[in-house]
């Protein structure tokens, strides 16, 4: 594992966590909250996972590859849902999740 790759992944994980949290919050202000329920849940789960991943990369975790792989999967899961919605915050979240997933996969390799 290349330690020089950590800053990019940590940065993207933190950005993704904040973006997912903002998206979930914005979804709560949508007219049809029921339609956004799954999006909110996935965003909050993804935000938590991204935080864990970023923190785990800051220390020598024995499970960093597994954590990064799971983070990539959760980012894909969130992006899939967010991309279904036309709201700008959902589209931004989906794109950030895709970028984070790609970087996490590099770390997991």
mmCIF file of C-alpha atoms in Angstrom:
data_model
loop_
_atom_site.group_PDB
_atom_site.id
_atom_site.type_symbol
_atom_site.label_atom_id
_atom_site.label_comp_id
_atom_site.label_asym_id
_atom_site.label_seq_id
_atom_site.Cartn_x
_atom_site.Cartn_y
_atom_site.Cartn_z
ATOM 1 C CA UNK A 1 0.000 0.000 0.000
ATOM 2 C CA UNK A 2 1.414 3.372 -1.003
ATOM 3 C CA UNK A 3 1.283 5.802 1.929
ATOM 4 C CA UNK A 4 1.488 8.731 -0.508
ATOM 5 C CA UNK A 5 -2.005 7.848 -1.735
ATOM 6 C CA UNK A 6 -3.545 8.364 1.685
ATOM 7 C CA UNK A 7 -4.016 12.130 1.518
ATOM 8 C CA UNK A 8 -6.102 11.926 -1.669
ATOM 9 C CA UNK A 9 -8.296 9.172 -0.291
ATOM 10 C CA UNK A 10 -8.659 10.817 3.112
ATOM 11 C CA UNK A 11 -9.585 14.104 1.434
ATOM 12 C CA UNK A 12 -12.168 12.444 -0.821
ATOM 13 C CA UNK A 13 -13.646 10.438 2.062
ATOM 14 C CA UNK A 14 -14.053 13.574 4.168
ATOM 15 C CA UNK A 15 -15.513 15.493 1.231
ATOM 16 C CA UNK A 16 -17.894 12.637 0.488
ATOM 17 C CA UNK A 17 -18.989 12.420 4.111
ATOM 18 C CA UNK A 18 -19.806 16.119 4.200
ATOM 19 C CA UNK A 19 -21.519 16.006 0.805
ATOM 20 C CA UNK A 20 -23.664 13.031 1.831
ATOM 21 C CA UNK A 21 -24.650 14.724 5.080
ATOM 22 C CA UNK A 22 -25.583 17.901 3.200
ATOM 23 C CA UNK A 23 -27.568 15.899 0.659
ATOM 24 C CA UNK A 24 -29.515 14.102 3.389
ATOM 25 C CA UNK A 25 -30.271 17.428 5.027
ATOM 26 C CA UNK A 26 -31.395 18.973 1.740
ATOM 27 C CA UNK A 27 -33.586 15.926 1.030
ATOM 28 C CA UNK A 28 -35.461 16.644 4.249
ATOM 29 C CA UNK A 29 -36.525 19.957 2.695
ATOM 30 C CA UNK A 30 -37.922 18.362 -0.458
ATOM 31 C CA UNK A 31 -41.707 18.432 -0.965
ATOM 32 C CA UNK A 32 -42.067 14.639 -1.031
ATOM 33 C CA UNK A 33 -39.929 13.432 1.869
ATOM 34 C CA UNK A 34 -41.310 9.907 1.548
ATOM 35 C CA UNK A 35 -39.859 9.690 -1.959
ATOM 36 C CA UNK A 36 -36.482 10.762 -0.520
ATOM 37 C CA UNK A 37 -36.450 8.325 2.413
ATOM 38 C CA UNK A 38 -34.102 5.801 0.777
ATOM 39 C CA UNK A 39 -31.816 8.567 -0.434
ATOM 40 C CA UNK A 40 -31.569 10.021 3.069
ATOM 41 C CA UNK A 41 -30.802 6.621 4.614
ATOM 42 C CA UNK A 42 -28.126 5.791 2.063
ATOM 43 C CA UNK A 43 -26.526 9.224 2.393
ATOM 44 C CA UNK A 44 -26.313 8.963 6.168
ATOM 45 C CA UNK A 45 -24.871 5.438 6.006
ATOM 46 C CA UNK A 46 -22.337 6.526 3.412
ATOM 47 C CA UNK A 47 -21.349 9.597 5.431
ATOM 48 C CA UNK A 48 -20.631 7.423 8.471
ATOM 49 C CA UNK A 49 -18.623 4.903 6.445
ATOM 50 C CA UNK A 50 -16.569 7.625 4.797
ATOM 51 C CA UNK A 51 -15.736 9.078 8.214
ATOM 52 C CA UNK A 52 -14.599 5.656 9.444
ATOM 53 C CA UNK A 53 -12.526 5.130 6.326
ATOM 54 C CA UNK A 54 -10.803 8.506 6.616
ATOM 55 C CA UNK A 55 -10.047 7.949 10.303
ATOM 56 C CA UNK A 56 -8.763 4.435 9.655
ATOM 57 C CA UNK A 57 -6.360 5.737 7.033
ATOM 58 C CA UNK A 58 -4.819 8.088 9.583
ATOM 59 C CA UNK A 59 -3.440 5.205 11.625
ATOM 60 C CA UNK A 60 -2.060 1.774 10.795
ATOM 61 C CA UNK A 61 -5.321 -0.176 10.750
ATOM 62 C CA UNK A 62 -5.042 -3.914 10.129
ATOM 63 C CA UNK A 63 -8.332 -3.761 8.211
ATOM 64 C CA UNK A 64 -7.707 -0.752 5.977
ATOM 65 C CA UNK A 65 -8.090 -2.682 2.724
ATOM 66 C CA UNK A 66 -11.409 -4.166 3.849
ATOM 67 C CA UNK A 67 -12.627 -0.806 5.140
ATOM 68 C CA UNK A 68 -11.715 0.895 1.863
ATOM 69 C CA UNK A 69 -13.447 -1.838 -0.137
ATOM 70 C CA UNK A 70 -16.618 -1.543 1.955
ATOM 71 C CA UNK A 71 -16.491 2.245 1.694
ATOM 72 C CA UNK A 72 -16.303 1.964 -2.104
ATOM 73 C CA UNK A 73 -19.313 -0.358 -2.112
ATOM 74 C CA UNK A 74 -21.326 1.963 0.115
ATOM 75 C CA UNK A 75 -20.399 4.978 -2.031
ATOM 76 C CA UNK A 76 -21.605 3.085 -5.124
ATOM 77 C CA UNK A 77 -24.820 2.198 -3.295
ATOM 78 C CA UNK A 78 -25.411 5.835 -2.360
ATOM 79 C CA UNK A 79 -24.527 7.120 -5.839
ATOM 80 C CA UNK A 80 -26.993 4.707 -7.418
ATOM 81 C CA UNK A 81 -29.853 6.139 -5.360
ATOM 82 C CA UNK A 82 -28.837 9.794 -5.555
ATOM 83 C CA UNK A 83 -28.447 9.627 -9.324
ATOM 84 C CA UNK A 84 -32.170 8.758 -9.594
ATOM 85 C CA UNK A 85 -33.143 12.200 -8.292
ATOM 86 C CA UNK A 86 -32.952 15.403 -10.340
ATOM 87 C CA UNK A 87 -32.149 17.705 -7.411
ATOM 88 C CA UNK A 88 -28.748 19.341 -7.786
ATOM 89 C CA UNK A 89 -27.675 18.237 -4.301
ATOM 90 C CA UNK A 90 -28.421 14.613 -5.218
ATOM 91 C CA UNK A 91 -26.525 14.849 -8.504
ATOM 92 C CA UNK A 92 -23.516 16.415 -6.737
ATOM 93 C CA UNK A 93 -23.654 13.729 -4.072
ATOM 94 C CA UNK A 94 -23.755 10.948 -6.670
ATOM 95 C CA UNK A 95 -20.700 12.359 -8.443
ATOM 96 C CA UNK A 96 -18.742 12.810 -5.207
ATOM 97 C CA UNK A 97 -19.620 9.256 -4.170
ATOM 98 C CA UNK A 98 -18.383 7.900 -7.503
ATOM 99 C CA UNK A 99 -15.073 9.758 -7.110
ATOM 100 C CA UNK A 100 -14.662 8.533 -3.543
ATOM 101 C CA UNK A 101 -15.449 4.940 -4.546
ATOM 102 C CA UNK A 102 -12.782 5.050 -7.259
ATOM 103 C CA UNK A 103 -10.154 6.349 -4.850
ATOM 104 C CA UNK A 104 -11.106 3.827 -2.162
ATOM 105 C CA UNK A 105 -10.759 1.007 -4.679
ATOM 106 C CA UNK A 106 -7.206 2.169 -5.388
ATOM 107 C CA UNK A 107 -6.450 1.962 -1.669
ATOM 108 C CA UNK A 108 -8.053 -1.468 -1.360
ATOM 109 C CA UNK A 109 -5.979 -2.904 -4.226
#
